[in-house]
């Protein structure tokens, strides 16, 4: 029981923040404090989305150039030292470990998926891995268990191909669009496998695989943060205007003043 | 001659053209009134064309377009509707003549608005008469309600406003609250709203069970214009309107549109046989019977002439409902002929009441004692009209009563015969008393400032102080009509027979 | 890459690009004219789209040529197309109308910002409608909401309560949008996709707690946006104190788009094999719809302020739509869609009439309406006709809506719902009748502030208003465009919801 709770500590944080935020919005009369409450509430959503994308042992979805170079046995990546471009590349390639991210909330059968992975990975191994990926994987033999997982997902193979094409283009001459596609491929594939077990990932990590967290929720939440900031800005601007118009930002005082405007002073007295 | 199908469409359209003409000639009353009368003649011509065609066995129709897929605005003339259309258009013409006399005699304001509303109302009434399906009927039924609202509130006083509120409230509440769901329900069950002889529900009786009487109840009360108690309060409240409105709309067009719809629903939606076999209509037959007696009882207590006539109308309308709910062919025929006979009789009475008001500004019956001596034509017509309503030969009103009693005997409802007889006795008391008092009793002592003729627009003619000519002629015409109809009832009966005979 | 291939994105891109330019225009007529032009272009594009969809079926446009389900897809079937035409059509009518009204209610210096925000608001609403991506809906929803907060607060010049009501709307709206995001996140967790068509495929057969809580969050979130009773508390004040033209635009579009999103999620994303949804229909949406119909209508009867009265009436009308869609039948869904369209027409016209009255009398209290029939006949009759439409009198769109709704409830066996529908429209008779009687039959209080002789509203307001009023009558007589399209859209949705492919 305790383990159950502790394992999901991030969800507890989300829930606590969410409730705290809503409570502040509800209970505080000060308009600015309401906005603060709203922000706390929204923060909980950010954390929630980050949780979705988080993979145990995974690093931020930013391409780590040096590691990659070290791992590349061939000179494939040479001359493409641009971190930005290769960052895309790597993200695309690393759909596999992301896909292995275990999702605690999901009830989907872990075992069956797991076995499926084991059945399929050799196949994947042989057919699909092209130069870029091969160079990237230091220990395909053991580590690809995780990669296989990606391939089990319907349509995954296609996407992988697409992605590799992108990677090739990238290698050849910086085809940004192709790289983008590759990224997207990775993005898509990752959550498809979101139901896989956590230990799979641990195994992958121990084999020296670079594990990136799922970038899509991060992208989403960046958008949501922008929206949230805009909302906060509008809210605060309104608070400023309200203070100009009423001389206060306390809700009960505002209400009393509105009542006077509507029913006259007598109405307020009666109400009180 | 134009084809009857086109005549049907034209008869709905012509009053609307008249509406525009009246609006255009707002500033020159004579041309405006000419427009009204021309429209009236044209309309009568058109409806008679249709009437004759239907008499020859044709069932002309005109389909406008589908409003919702499968639900067209469509017209189809059948004997009942053709008769109602002729009555409505004929009496509208007479009433227009009367209105001109009344409105000018009373120097009423907003006369243009008055005639415009009237034109829309008659168009809607014709639309109801020719409707080929419930959907079309409902549309024109509602238009009729709304177009008459400005007429009811014509005087613009607080009293008129209050009356108008009740009028609109009751009619809208019943039509939207009960009639519309009933129609949609029928549509949901049968997939059509077309009127068909024998009833469109006939093939669905078995699956309906208790829904059948419930649905009939929705129609009976939902058609608020039929003024079946307790849905009647709009009618007395509508009496705040000027008398021509009461005479035409609340003795002919609006109320008859109501009972006409009830007959249509009974004959073409449910089918008389279905009603007879299931006995679904029996409870409503009793409600109609109670309505007849109760309304008569209330009428006896009213001193205001128009209020008394209004309750008399409530009572008489329930005759038609009763006829439909008896679910025998005689009953339905009684109801159908009652539409014609009562229209003539009650219109006469209302127009006489208006004539008295125009000439002497009197509305209370107690003030009218002895008035017959100075207004012999008016009260003479009133006397004939009252006889027709009561059902005394040689006035046309006697036939429907006779047919209804036959129908009640067919249905083996002897108590209904008793109800009809008691009602006639009550009619005698509250209607015949008025002309008798007017002719034989001495005038009431004139109160200060209320000397006879002091305020009214009476026209002195010897010792007579009659209403303007245009106010006397129409009631005399309708009274004569009621008299003639007594002798021509057989052709009318034969004409209407297809609606119960299964042929046509 | 011809222009026609890019057609689906035009209603978004045109206003989105044109809106910032508004800010650069000099104050006065220019921003307004620019906004009007933009709304007409968007409308033309929308009409072209619905034509296309009607003839050739679903349009799928891949934004930036990224293939779905990875890229953002604009997926337009008949339902979107109908809402698209509705929103841009209302904009095309309300924007020309706005000039005089806005000039009298808003500081002229703010007019570039005002029209800019109005365009952004329209973009947001069109975007919500057109997109096939769940997260994209959130973004567009917030784009429209944020500009709506700003627009409403601009009513603060006339009445400072606009500021507080905009603030309240902001709080409620943001919570609603956040709930929606949480729901979308949960669905993403369960399926790994955000594309709605893809979500539908992946959600098939899933009925676990993640999906259930995602469903609940989405329903509550959208419920807040569409003012589903009892989440409607922000709406009456916001509509009352917003500038009149904004009220006319928002009342006719904003809640409709939210209803669209709800239908989209109910019928396309989830489906009937998701048992939780069927339960939600029966135990939540249906009762709330009915409660909204009655409670909000009754509250409307007692309002002194006409705008607030109509706002409560909007809450009630949303109840009809919820009722229709909760039947989970083709007829019910058709009724909901038809009513969505029709209600936009009548509420738009009604709020425009109120805007005319506000322009001439300076007030939207019901006392200002007394005796207007003589002084502002065209405004009065526009109000009365669209009021009759709201009641559901034959030959108006309201009647068509009622007919579809009644038919759906009888056909679905919910005959009691049929009677509740007509009962609540009788309450509408009371509140519309009250104002209509004031306008036609009463004289203004001779000592009151509204007794001064007023002239009719200017032509630039009358014409757009009467366009809507005539639309009210036209679509009340000919229903191929509304009922026909809605029925086809509903059939397609029902096929999807019952598990079939589109």
Short mmCIF file of C-alpha atoms in Angstrom, two decimals, chain B residues 8-362:
data_model
loop_
_atom_site.label_atom_id
_atom_site.label_comp_id
_atom_site.label_asym_id
_atom_site.label_seq_id
_atom_site.Cartn_x
_atom_site.Cartn_y
_atom_site.Cartn_z
CA UNK B 8 -57.27 27.33 -53.20
CA UNK B 9 -53.80 28.83 -53.30
CA UNK B 10 -55.23 32.14 -54.45
CA UNK B 11 -57.78 32.28 -51.66
CA UNK B 12 -54.98 32.11 -49.11
CA UNK B 13 -52.96 34.65 -51.03
CA UNK B 14 -55.66 37.16 -51.97
CA UNK B 15 -56.23 38.46 -48.43
CA UNK B 16 -52.48 38.95 -48.10
CA UNK B 17 -52.49 41.06 -51.22
CA UNK B 18 -55.42 42.90 -49.69
CA UNK B 19 -53.26 43.34 -46.59
CA UNK B 20 -50.63 45.12 -48.66
CA UNK B 21 -53.22 47.25 -50.43
CA UNK B 22 -54.73 48.30 -47.12
CA UNK B 23 -51.31 49.23 -45.85
CA UNK B 24 -50.51 51.23 -48.98
CA UNK B 25 -53.73 53.22 -48.82
CA UNK B 26 -53.35 54.00 -45.17
CA UNK B 27 -53.98 57.69 -45.75
CA UNK B 28 -57.11 57.49 -47.88
CA UNK B 29 -59.78 55.57 -45.97
CA UNK B 30 -62.19 55.25 -48.89
CA UNK B 31 -59.72 53.50 -51.14
CA UNK B 32 -58.60 51.41 -48.18
CA UNK B 33 -62.12 50.22 -47.51
CA UNK B 34 -62.63 49.61 -51.21
CA UNK B 35 -59.56 47.41 -51.11
CA UNK B 36 -61.03 45.45 -48.21
CA UNK B 37 -64.34 44.96 -49.97
CA UNK B 38 -62.77 44.03 -53.29
CA UNK B 39 -60.65 41.48 -51.53
CA UNK B 40 -63.77 40.19 -49.83
CA UNK B 41 -65.62 39.73 -53.12
CA UNK B 42 -62.69 38.08 -54.79
CA UNK B 43 -62.22 35.75 -51.89
CA UNK B 44 -65.87 34.78 -51.84
CA UNK B 45 -65.73 34.08 -55.54
CA UNK B 46 -62.69 31.87 -55.12
CA UNK B 47 -64.05 29.89 -52.21
CA UNK B 48 -67.35 29.36 -53.98
CA UNK B 49 -65.44 28.05 -57.00
CA UNK B 50 -63.73 25.54 -54.77
CA UNK B 51 -66.98 24.75 -53.01
CA UNK B 52 -68.71 23.91 -56.25
CA UNK B 53 -65.83 21.82 -57.49
CA UNK B 54 -65.82 19.83 -54.27
CA UNK B 55 -69.56 19.37 -54.62
CA UNK B 56 -68.95 17.64 -57.93
CA UNK B 57 -66.73 15.14 -56.19
CA UNK B 58 -63.36 16.72 -56.94
CA UNK B 59 -60.77 17.02 -54.21
CA UNK B 60 -58.61 19.82 -55.55
CA UNK B 61 -55.31 20.37 -53.85
CA UNK B 62 -52.24 22.56 -53.98
CA UNK B 63 -48.88 21.72 -52.55
CA UNK B 64 -46.61 24.64 -51.78
CA UNK B 65 -43.33 23.00 -50.70
CA UNK B 66 -41.81 20.79 -48.05
CA UNK B 67 -40.87 22.75 -44.98
CA UNK B 68 -39.18 19.80 -43.39
CA UNK B 69 -38.59 16.76 -45.51
CA UNK B 70 -41.89 14.91 -45.73
CA UNK B 71 -43.82 17.74 -44.14
CA UNK B 72 -45.20 20.00 -46.84
CA UNK B 73 -47.38 23.04 -46.59
CA UNK B 74 -50.22 21.64 -48.64
CA UNK B 75 -53.88 22.35 -49.21
CA UNK B 76 -56.65 20.00 -50.18
CA UNK B 77 -60.30 20.91 -50.19
CA UNK B 78 -62.86 18.48 -48.84
CA UNK B 79 -66.53 19.15 -48.07
CA UNK B 80 -66.05 20.28 -44.48
CA UNK B 81 -63.22 22.64 -45.32
CA UNK B 82 -64.91 23.95 -48.46
CA UNK B 83 -68.01 24.75 -46.43
CA UNK B 84 -66.02 26.43 -43.68
CA UNK B 85 -64.11 28.49 -46.24
CA UNK B 86 -67.31 29.72 -47.88
CA UNK B 87 -68.84 30.59 -44.53
CA UNK B 88 -65.72 32.41 -43.41
CA UNK B 89 -65.24 34.37 -46.62
CA UNK B 90 -68.93 35.17 -47.00
CA UNK B 91 -69.27 36.38 -43.48
CA UNK B 92 -66.03 38.29 -43.75
CA UNK B 93 -67.49 40.28 -46.59
CA UNK B 94 -70.61 41.04 -44.58
CA UNK B 95 -68.54 41.81 -41.55
CA UNK B 96 -66.32 44.17 -43.55
CA UNK B 97 -69.38 46.18 -44.48
CA UNK B 98 -70.40 46.16 -40.86
CA UNK B 99 -66.89 47.08 -39.68
CA UNK B 100 -66.85 50.11 -41.89
CA UNK B 101 -70.10 51.28 -40.36
CA UNK B 102 -68.97 50.43 -36.86
CA UNK B 103 -65.48 51.85 -37.00
CA UNK B 104 -66.54 55.06 -38.66
CA UNK B 105 -69.61 55.39 -36.46
CA UNK B 106 -67.47 54.88 -33.36
CA UNK B 107 -64.60 56.97 -34.73
CA UNK B 108 -62.13 54.30 -33.67
CA UNK B 109 -58.41 54.88 -33.95
CA UNK B 110 -55.84 52.68 -35.74
CA UNK B 111 -58.34 51.65 -38.38
CA UNK B 112 -55.66 50.66 -40.87
CA UNK B 113 -54.03 48.30 -38.41
CA UNK B 114 -57.47 46.92 -37.73
CA UNK B 115 -58.19 46.05 -41.35
CA UNK B 116 -54.70 44.76 -41.91
CA UNK B 117 -54.96 42.34 -39.01
CA UNK B 118 -58.34 41.26 -40.25
CA UNK B 119 -56.94 40.44 -43.67
CA UNK B 120 -54.21 38.28 -42.20
CA UNK B 121 -56.72 36.59 -39.93
CA UNK B 122 -59.02 35.65 -42.77
CA UNK B 123 -56.11 34.35 -44.79
CA UNK B 124 -55.13 32.17 -41.85
CA UNK B 125 -58.71 30.97 -41.39
CA UNK B 126 -58.87 29.95 -45.05
CA UNK B 127 -55.53 28.24 -44.62
CA UNK B 128 -56.93 26.24 -41.72
CA UNK B 129 -60.00 25.36 -43.77
CA UNK B 130 -58.04 24.00 -46.73
CA UNK B 131 -55.13 22.47 -44.82
CA UNK B 132 -54.24 19.06 -46.22
CA UNK B 133 -52.32 17.96 -43.16
CA UNK B 134 -52.01 18.70 -39.48
CA UNK B 135 -48.72 20.45 -40.03
CA UNK B 136 -50.26 23.03 -42.33
CA UNK B 137 -53.26 23.32 -40.08
CA UNK B 138 -51.07 24.07 -37.09
CA UNK B 139 -49.11 26.73 -38.94
CA UNK B 140 -52.23 28.63 -39.94
CA UNK B 141 -53.82 28.02 -36.58
CA UNK B 142 -50.94 29.84 -34.93
CA UNK B 143 -50.95 32.63 -37.47
CA UNK B 144 -54.63 33.09 -36.73
CA UNK B 145 -53.90 33.41 -33.02
CA UNK B 146 -51.17 35.96 -33.49
CA UNK B 147 -52.91 38.02 -36.16
CA UNK B 148 -55.98 38.47 -33.99
CA UNK B 149 -53.98 39.63 -30.98
CA UNK B 150 -53.74 43.26 -32.21
CA UNK B 151 -57.50 43.17 -32.76
CA UNK B 152 -58.24 42.05 -29.23
CA UNK B 153 -55.99 44.70 -27.74
CA UNK B 154 -57.24 47.28 -30.23
CA UNK B 155 -58.47 49.75 -27.64
CA UNK B 156 -55.08 49.88 -25.95
CA UNK B 157 -56.53 50.29 -22.49
CA UNK B 158 -55.35 48.41 -19.43
CA UNK B 159 -58.41 46.23 -19.67
CA UNK B 160 -57.67 45.43 -23.30
CA UNK B 161 -54.09 44.60 -22.42
CA UNK B 162 -55.19 42.25 -19.66
CA UNK B 163 -57.75 40.61 -21.94
CA UNK B 164 -55.12 40.28 -24.63
CA UNK B 165 -52.73 38.67 -22.23
CA UNK B 166 -55.28 36.01 -21.25
CA UNK B 167 -56.27 35.56 -24.88
CA UNK B 168 -52.76 34.99 -26.10
CA UNK B 169 -51.72 33.13 -22.99
CA UNK B 170 -54.46 30.52 -23.14
CA UNK B 171 -54.37 30.05 -26.90
CA UNK B 172 -50.58 29.81 -27.09
CA UNK B 173 -50.33 27.65 -24.01
CA UNK B 174 -52.81 25.15 -25.35
CA UNK B 175 -51.51 25.11 -28.90
CA UNK B 176 -47.82 24.91 -28.09
CA UNK B 177 -48.21 22.97 -24.88
CA UNK B 178 -50.72 20.35 -26.00
CA UNK B 179 -51.56 20.54 -29.68
CA UNK B 180 -48.00 20.64 -30.99
CA UNK B 181 -46.84 17.60 -28.99
CA UNK B 182 -50.02 15.83 -30.07
CA UNK B 183 -49.25 16.50 -33.72
CA UNK B 184 -45.62 15.49 -33.41
CA UNK B 185 -46.61 12.39 -31.51
CA UNK B 186 -49.06 11.47 -34.24
CA UNK B 187 -46.31 12.02 -36.73
CA UNK B 188 -43.91 9.87 -34.71
CA UNK B 189 -46.47 7.06 -34.63
CA UNK B 190 -47.75 7.17 -38.17
CA UNK B 191 -45.00 8.92 -40.11
CA UNK B 192 -47.47 11.31 -41.69
CA UNK B 193 -49.76 14.14 -40.75
CA UNK B 194 -51.98 14.00 -43.82
CA UNK B 195 -55.70 13.98 -43.33
CA UNK B 196 -57.12 10.74 -44.64
CA UNK B 197 -60.64 9.48 -44.54
CA UNK B 198 -61.00 6.74 -41.96
CA UNK B 199 -58.17 8.12 -39.86
CA UNK B 200 -54.42 7.70 -40.16
CA UNK B 201 -54.24 6.29 -36.65
CA UNK B 202 -56.69 3.52 -37.52
CA UNK B 203 -53.94 1.08 -38.46
CA UNK B 204 -51.98 1.77 -35.29
CA UNK B 205 -54.74 1.36 -32.75
CA UNK B 206 -53.52 -1.93 -31.39
CA UNK B 207 -50.05 -0.75 -30.51
CA UNK B 208 -51.27 2.46 -28.89
CA UNK B 209 -53.41 1.24 -26.02
CA UNK B 210 -53.92 4.02 -23.49
CA UNK B 211 -52.03 6.47 -25.63
CA UNK B 212 -55.09 6.77 -27.87
CA UNK B 213 -57.45 8.46 -25.40
CA UNK B 214 -54.52 10.45 -24.05
CA UNK B 215 -53.71 11.71 -27.52
CA UNK B 216 -57.35 12.54 -28.14
CA UNK B 217 -57.32 14.53 -24.92
CA UNK B 218 -54.28 16.45 -26.10
CA UNK B 219 -56.16 17.37 -29.26
CA UNK B 220 -59.43 18.17 -27.53
CA UNK B 221 -57.84 20.54 -25.03
CA UNK B 222 -54.92 21.53 -27.22
CA UNK B 223 -57.25 23.04 -29.79
CA UNK B 224 -57.96 25.85 -27.38
CA UNK B 225 -59.95 27.75 -29.98
CA UNK B 226 -62.72 25.18 -29.57
CA UNK B 227 -63.09 26.60 -26.04
CA UNK B 228 -63.80 23.28 -24.41
CA UNK B 229 -63.92 23.95 -20.69
CA UNK B 230 -61.58 24.62 -18.91
CA UNK B 231 -59.75 26.06 -21.91
CA UNK B 232 -62.41 28.68 -22.52
CA UNK B 233 -61.28 31.80 -20.57
CA UNK B 234 -59.73 33.40 -23.63
CA UNK B 235 -63.14 33.77 -25.25
CA UNK B 236 -64.87 35.98 -22.68
CA UNK B 237 -61.61 37.89 -22.31
CA UNK B 238 -61.48 38.51 -26.03
CA UNK B 239 -64.69 40.50 -25.70
CA UNK B 240 -62.70 43.61 -24.90
CA UNK B 241 -62.20 43.82 -28.66
CA UNK B 242 -64.39 46.04 -30.84
CA UNK B 243 -67.66 44.32 -31.72
CA UNK B 244 -66.87 43.48 -35.35
CA UNK B 245 -63.93 41.51 -34.06
CA UNK B 246 -66.11 39.65 -31.63
CA UNK B 247 -68.76 39.15 -34.28
CA UNK B 248 -66.52 37.78 -36.93
CA UNK B 249 -63.56 36.25 -35.14
CA UNK B 250 -65.12 35.09 -31.95
CA UNK B 251 -68.33 33.87 -33.46
CA UNK B 252 -67.00 32.70 -36.81
CA UNK B 253 -63.38 32.55 -37.85
CA UNK B 254 -61.35 31.81 -34.73
CA UNK B 255 -63.78 29.64 -32.79
CA UNK B 256 -64.98 27.82 -35.87
CA UNK B 257 -61.38 27.17 -36.85
CA UNK B 258 -61.15 25.50 -33.46
CA UNK B 259 -64.16 23.24 -33.68
CA UNK B 260 -63.44 22.64 -37.35
CA UNK B 261 -60.01 21.35 -36.35
CA UNK B 262 -61.58 19.08 -33.76
CA UNK B 263 -63.93 17.65 -36.36
CA UNK B 264 -61.07 17.19 -38.79
CA UNK B 265 -58.98 15.42 -36.19
CA UNK B 266 -61.86 13.17 -35.17
CA UNK B 267 -62.78 12.27 -38.72
CA UNK B 268 -59.46 12.25 -40.56
CA UNK B 269 -56.85 11.51 -37.91
CA UNK B 270 -58.59 9.14 -35.53
CA UNK B 271 -61.48 8.03 -37.69
CA UNK B 272 -64.99 7.81 -36.33
CA UNK B 273 -64.95 4.05 -36.36
CA UNK B 274 -61.85 3.93 -34.24
CA UNK B 275 -63.37 6.32 -31.74
CA UNK B 276 -66.56 4.33 -31.67
CA UNK B 277 -64.87 0.97 -31.25
CA UNK B 278 -62.36 2.01 -28.61
CA UNK B 279 -64.68 4.32 -26.72
CA UNK B 280 -61.74 6.70 -26.40
CA UNK B 281 -63.93 9.70 -26.99
CA UNK B 282 -66.55 8.99 -24.32
CA UNK B 283 -64.84 10.94 -21.51
CA UNK B 284 -64.49 13.95 -23.77
CA UNK B 285 -68.12 13.66 -24.79
CA UNK B 286 -69.03 14.14 -21.15
CA UNK B 287 -66.64 17.02 -20.75
CA UNK B 288 -68.29 18.65 -23.75
CA UNK B 289 -71.72 18.03 -22.23
CA UNK B 290 -70.66 19.57 -18.94
CA UNK B 291 -69.13 22.44 -20.85
CA UNK B 292 -72.46 23.06 -22.61
CA UNK B 293 -74.44 23.25 -19.40
CA UNK B 294 -71.89 25.11 -17.32
CA UNK B 295 -71.31 27.78 -19.94
CA UNK B 296 -75.05 28.28 -20.33
CA UNK B 297 -75.39 28.63 -16.58
CA UNK B 298 -72.66 31.24 -16.48
CA UNK B 299 -74.21 33.07 -19.42
CA UNK B 300 -77.47 33.45 -17.49
CA UNK B 301 -75.66 35.51 -14.86
CA UNK B 302 -73.97 37.92 -17.21
CA UNK B 303 -75.50 41.33 -17.57
CA UNK B 304 -72.97 42.51 -20.12
CA UNK B 305 -74.47 41.56 -23.46
CA UNK B 306 -71.20 40.62 -25.10
CA UNK B 307 -70.10 38.54 -22.11
CA UNK B 308 -73.40 36.70 -22.23
CA UNK B 309 -72.97 36.04 -25.93
CA UNK B 310 -69.41 34.90 -25.31
CA UNK B 311 -70.49 32.26 -22.82
CA UNK B 312 -73.28 31.29 -25.12
CA UNK B 313 -70.62 30.76 -27.76
CA UNK B 314 -68.59 28.58 -25.40
CA UNK B 315 -71.69 26.51 -24.87
CA UNK B 316 -72.57 26.29 -28.55
CA UNK B 317 -69.04 25.38 -29.58
CA UNK B 318 -69.16 22.41 -27.30
CA UNK B 319 -72.09 21.16 -29.39
CA UNK B 320 -69.65 20.62 -32.21
CA UNK B 321 -67.13 18.95 -29.95
CA UNK B 322 -69.93 16.84 -28.55
CA UNK B 323 -70.96 15.84 -32.07
CA UNK B 324 -67.42 14.78 -32.87
CA UNK B 325 -67.03 12.88 -29.63
CA UNK B 326 -70.30 11.04 -30.01
CA UNK B 327 -68.46 9.19 -32.75
CA UNK B 328 -71.54 8.48 -34.80
CA UNK B 329 -72.15 9.75 -38.31
CA UNK B 330 -75.22 11.69 -37.20
CA UNK B 331 -73.22 13.29 -34.44
CA UNK B 332 -70.48 14.38 -36.81
CA UNK B 333 -73.06 15.72 -39.25
CA UNK B 334 -74.73 17.58 -36.41
CA UNK B 335 -71.41 19.10 -35.48
CA UNK B 336 -70.64 20.02 -39.06
CA UNK B 337 -73.97 21.71 -39.70
CA UNK B 338 -73.72 23.42 -36.34
CA UNK B 339 -70.60 25.19 -37.64
CA UNK B 340 -72.65 26.77 -40.40
CA UNK B 341 -75.83 27.43 -38.45
CA UNK B 342 -74.17 28.82 -35.37
CA UNK B 343 -71.91 31.07 -37.43
CA UNK B 344 -74.91 32.79 -39.00
CA UNK B 345 -76.89 33.00 -35.77
CA UNK B 346 -74.17 34.15 -33.45
CA UNK B 347 -72.82 36.65 -35.91
CA UNK B 348 -76.26 38.22 -36.10
CA UNK B 349 -76.40 38.52 -32.34
CA UNK B 350 -72.95 40.08 -32.05
CA UNK B 351 -73.59 42.55 -34.81
CA UNK B 352 -76.84 43.59 -33.13
CA UNK B 353 -74.96 44.07 -29.87
CA UNK B 354 -72.50 46.24 -31.77
CA UNK B 355 -75.29 48.22 -33.38
CA UNK B 356 -76.74 48.97 -29.95
CA UNK B 357 -73.33 50.07 -28.77
CA UNK B 358 -72.76 52.31 -31.76
CA UNK B 359 -76.18 53.89 -31.55
CA UNK B 360 -76.54 54.24 -27.79
CA UNK B 361 -73.23 53.22 -26.20
CA UNK B 362 -74.97 50.61 -24.13
#
